Amino acid sequence: MVIWYFGNKLRDYLSDEEEWVSLSDYKDVLQELSNDDRIPLYISNLVMLTKVDKRTYKVKRETLYSILDKSPKKAKVYWFVTVNTTSDPYTNYYTVDMMGTRNIVNLQLYLGFKMDHRVNLYLRQVVEDLIENDIIDEQPQKYTTMPGRKIGDFRFIIIQELLSPNTRVRGWQHLLISARIFIQNHSTNPIQWFGLEFSEVKVEKVPLLLKKRRIPAMEQRMILNPKDVKRSTKE
């Protein structure tokens, strides 16, 4: 617990401000992607298990990088799910912020430490509630064994951080953060913790960059045999 606590504190202290972005700044881009007929549908409901600040909508850049840059993931609904474990053992409620849309959901789950953390089960209930209240659109399925099914398929994305070698931190800081990440990746299995053993899950590994090293620019000495070089001219 000591390594976990101080490792978190040190990681937050060393994190660059650029590593956090506002989800609201990407709202239009996500909606455009969702409606882009040129891109095949990745999944009906894309669920990002992450942490979104309720007030500022701040989220780790890697979350949106996963959706937009790593081969765009087109979905009918984008779910950004934050699981908040409370000190009250039997807390069990949720809040939703639709951010003025019908397909971008900032979902905050509040669960007591004695409550089951099976996210997939809670999510099904949330989807049914939102469809019933006409907050999101129905997702009728043409091919299904359940006639009248209104909810589409789900895919959960879990992002796993690994300390990048391109990180400039002192020896003891590197050791502490490495130990914190090791504990996270080996002592707790998020797939089991969130009850996703029988769900469609993709784990993406991303580098954790803290105080990035400055790599010296290389000197260009020679370019041989170029073809059709187009030079820009200034009028």
XYZ file of C-alpha atoms in Angstrom:
235
model
C 0.000 0.000 0.000
C 2.882 2.392 0.727
C 4.385 1.829 -2.738
C 0.931 2.207 -4.319
C 0.172 5.484 -2.501
C 3.511 7.232 -2.967
C 3.914 5.821 -6.482
C 0.602 7.456 -7.441
C 1.618 10.748 -5.842
C 4.954 10.790 -7.648
C 3.431 9.814 -10.989
C 0.866 12.625 -10.761
C 3.590 15.093 -9.764
C 5.813 14.185 -12.704
C 3.047 13.920 -15.296
C 3.096 16.557 -17.982
C 0.032 18.764 -18.243
C -0.178 17.779 -21.912
C -0.999 14.204 -20.888
C -4.507 15.358 -19.908
C -7.108 16.658 -22.363
C -10.715 17.765 -22.046
C -13.258 15.304 -23.379
C -15.495 18.232 -24.334
C -12.855 19.424 -26.835
C -13.247 16.163 -28.768
C -17.012 15.908 -28.626
C -17.558 17.068 -32.225
C -14.782 14.825 -33.562
C -16.293 11.746 -31.895
C -19.723 12.520 -33.306
C -18.257 13.060 -36.767
C -16.470 9.711 -36.545
C -19.648 7.986 -35.401
C -21.508 9.307 -38.477
C -18.719 8.755 -41.019
C -20.070 6.308 -43.610
C -16.599 5.752 -45.078
C -15.367 4.005 -41.925
C -16.693 0.535 -40.996
C -18.416 0.139 -37.664
C -15.979 -1.088 -35.024
C -18.608 -1.898 -32.386
C -22.038 -0.598 -31.370
C -20.968 0.375 -27.854
C -17.328 1.226 -27.233
C -16.608 1.283 -23.510
C -13.481 3.047 -22.291
C -12.719 2.106 -18.676
C -10.940 5.254 -17.600
C -11.184 8.182 -15.193
C -12.993 11.350 -16.209
C -12.996 14.422 -14.008
C -16.647 15.261 -13.325
C -16.053 19.020 -13.358
C -13.464 19.615 -16.094
C -13.995 16.475 -18.231
C -10.237 15.924 -18.088
C -9.164 12.497 -19.280
C -5.839 10.901 -20.105
C -4.796 11.711 -23.686
C -4.129 8.013 -24.309
C -7.870 7.334 -23.970
C -8.754 9.484 -26.966
C -5.578 8.420 -28.763
C -6.891 4.854 -28.612
C -10.158 5.879 -30.293
C -8.926 8.369 -32.866
C -5.302 7.589 -33.715
C -4.916 3.816 -33.384
C -7.074 3.124 -36.432
C -10.273 5.112 -35.745
C -12.812 3.148 -33.720
C -16.250 3.996 -35.049
C -19.086 3.272 -32.626
C -22.732 4.147 -32.265
C -22.205 5.129 -28.627
C -18.995 6.053 -26.826
C -18.990 5.230 -23.128
C -16.421 6.756 -20.774
C -16.862 4.832 -17.548
C -15.349 5.842 -14.220
C -15.705 3.423 -11.308
C -15.648 5.224 -7.954
C -15.228 2.963 -4.932
C -16.697 4.589 -1.829
C -16.003 4.119 1.878
C -19.661 3.270 2.458
C -19.734 -0.507 1.900
C -23.126 -0.619 0.153
C -23.173 2.477 -2.051
C -24.837 1.638 -5.366
C -25.814 4.423 -7.778
C -24.708 6.113 -10.974
C -24.742 9.512 -12.680
C -24.700 10.284 -16.386
C -23.539 13.373 -18.267
C -24.483 13.252 -21.964
C -22.497 16.414 -22.742
C -25.294 17.707 -24.976
C -25.236 14.618 -27.242
C -27.114 11.370 -27.721
C -24.093 9.121 -28.093
C -21.278 10.319 -25.809
C -21.835 9.111 -22.257
C -19.763 10.178 -19.263
C -20.852 7.496 -16.808
C -19.827 7.658 -13.159
C -20.479 4.480 -11.160
C -20.434 4.758 -7.363
C -19.977 1.392 -5.672
C -19.270 0.556 -2.055
C -16.198 -1.513 -1.307
C -18.400 -4.521 -0.519
C -20.451 -4.238 -3.683
C -19.922 -6.377 -6.756
C -17.884 -4.432 -9.319
C -19.180 -6.277 -12.385
C -19.314 -3.325 -14.741
C -20.961 -5.202 -17.605
C -24.066 -5.961 -15.524
C -24.460 -2.377 -14.328
C -23.880 -1.092 -17.836
C -26.706 -3.183 -19.238
C -29.080 -1.614 -16.726
C -27.821 1.899 -17.510
C -28.319 1.341 -21.252
C -31.870 0.095 -20.688
C -32.634 3.111 -18.469
C -31.280 5.598 -21.023
C -33.143 3.994 -23.929
C -36.377 3.890 -21.926
C -36.011 7.603 -21.138
C -35.133 8.424 -24.784
C -31.669 9.682 -23.824
C -29.876 7.467 -26.356
C -31.233 5.764 -29.470
C -32.319 2.151 -29.628
C -29.858 -0.301 -31.178
C -32.060 -2.910 -32.904
C -30.235 -6.058 -33.980
C -31.110 -7.769 -37.265
C -29.313 -11.004 -36.434
C -30.076 -12.147 -32.909
C -31.515 -15.041 -30.908
C -33.509 -12.556 -28.808
C -36.447 -11.059 -30.735
C -37.012 -7.384 -30.007
C -33.487 -6.848 -28.733
C -32.799 -3.103 -28.414
C -29.194 -3.143 -27.203
C -26.206 -3.714 -29.463
C -22.872 -5.332 -28.791
C -20.158 -4.046 -26.442
C -16.379 -3.940 -26.478
C -14.379 -2.853 -23.447
C -11.014 -1.131 -23.824
C -8.555 -1.356 -20.919
C -5.377 0.690 -21.182
C -2.309 -0.722 -19.453
C 0.574 1.631 -18.747
C 4.217 0.635 -19.071
C 7.053 2.955 -18.068
C 8.688 4.276 -21.230
C 12.488 4.137 -21.588
C 12.198 7.672 -22.947
C 11.512 8.919 -19.418
C 13.826 11.268 -17.577
C 13.437 10.554 -13.853
C 15.978 9.966 -11.094
C 16.942 6.487 -9.945
C 14.759 6.227 -6.837
C 11.803 7.832 -8.659
C 12.146 5.372 -11.528
C 12.264 2.465 -9.056
C 9.196 3.644 -7.116
C 7.055 4.254 -10.194
C 8.173 0.965 -11.768
C 7.178 -0.872 -8.575
C 3.790 0.874 -8.567
C 3.107 -0.126 -12.183
C 4.293 -3.694 -11.522
C 1.851 -4.035 -8.621
C -0.986 -2.635 -10.753
C -0.315 -4.959 -13.682
C 0.300 -8.142 -11.670
C -1.644 -8.008 -8.402
C -4.997 -6.861 -9.813
C -6.529 -8.224 -12.987
C -8.970 -5.566 -14.258
C -10.796 -8.097 -16.413
C -11.637 -10.196 -13.352
C -12.083 -7.198 -11.022
C -14.700 -5.653 -13.315
C -16.342 -8.989 -14.111
C -15.466 -8.972 -17.802
C -14.299 -12.578 -18.164
C -17.077 -13.342 -20.664
C -17.155 -9.935 -22.334
C -15.293 -8.725 -25.381
C -12.227 -6.960 -24.011
C -9.162 -5.449 -25.635
C -6.121 -4.559 -23.530
C -3.925 -1.878 -25.092
C -0.433 -1.220 -23.782
C 0.737 2.376 -23.849
C 3.972 4.036 -22.702
C 3.864 6.139 -19.552
C 5.936 9.213 -20.367
C 7.163 11.268 -17.408
C 9.511 14.201 -18.042
C 10.448 13.026 -21.513
C 14.102 12.932 -22.469
C 15.284 15.513 -24.943
C 16.693 13.692 -27.919
C 19.295 15.803 -29.768
C 18.416 16.622 -33.360
C 20.483 14.757 -35.929
C 22.468 16.616 -38.550
C 21.457 15.847 -42.116
C 24.561 15.163 -44.222
C 23.327 13.766 -47.520
C 20.249 12.752 -49.523
C 21.002 10.613 -52.570
C 19.010 10.182 -55.771
C 15.716 11.891 -54.906
C 12.921 11.783 -57.481
C 10.495 14.551 -58.433
C 11.226 16.859 -55.519
C 8.600 19.574 -55.465
C 9.875 22.856 -54.141
C 7.490 25.406 -52.725
C 7.876 28.932 -54.072
C 7.051 32.106 -52.262
C 5.488 34.887 -54.245
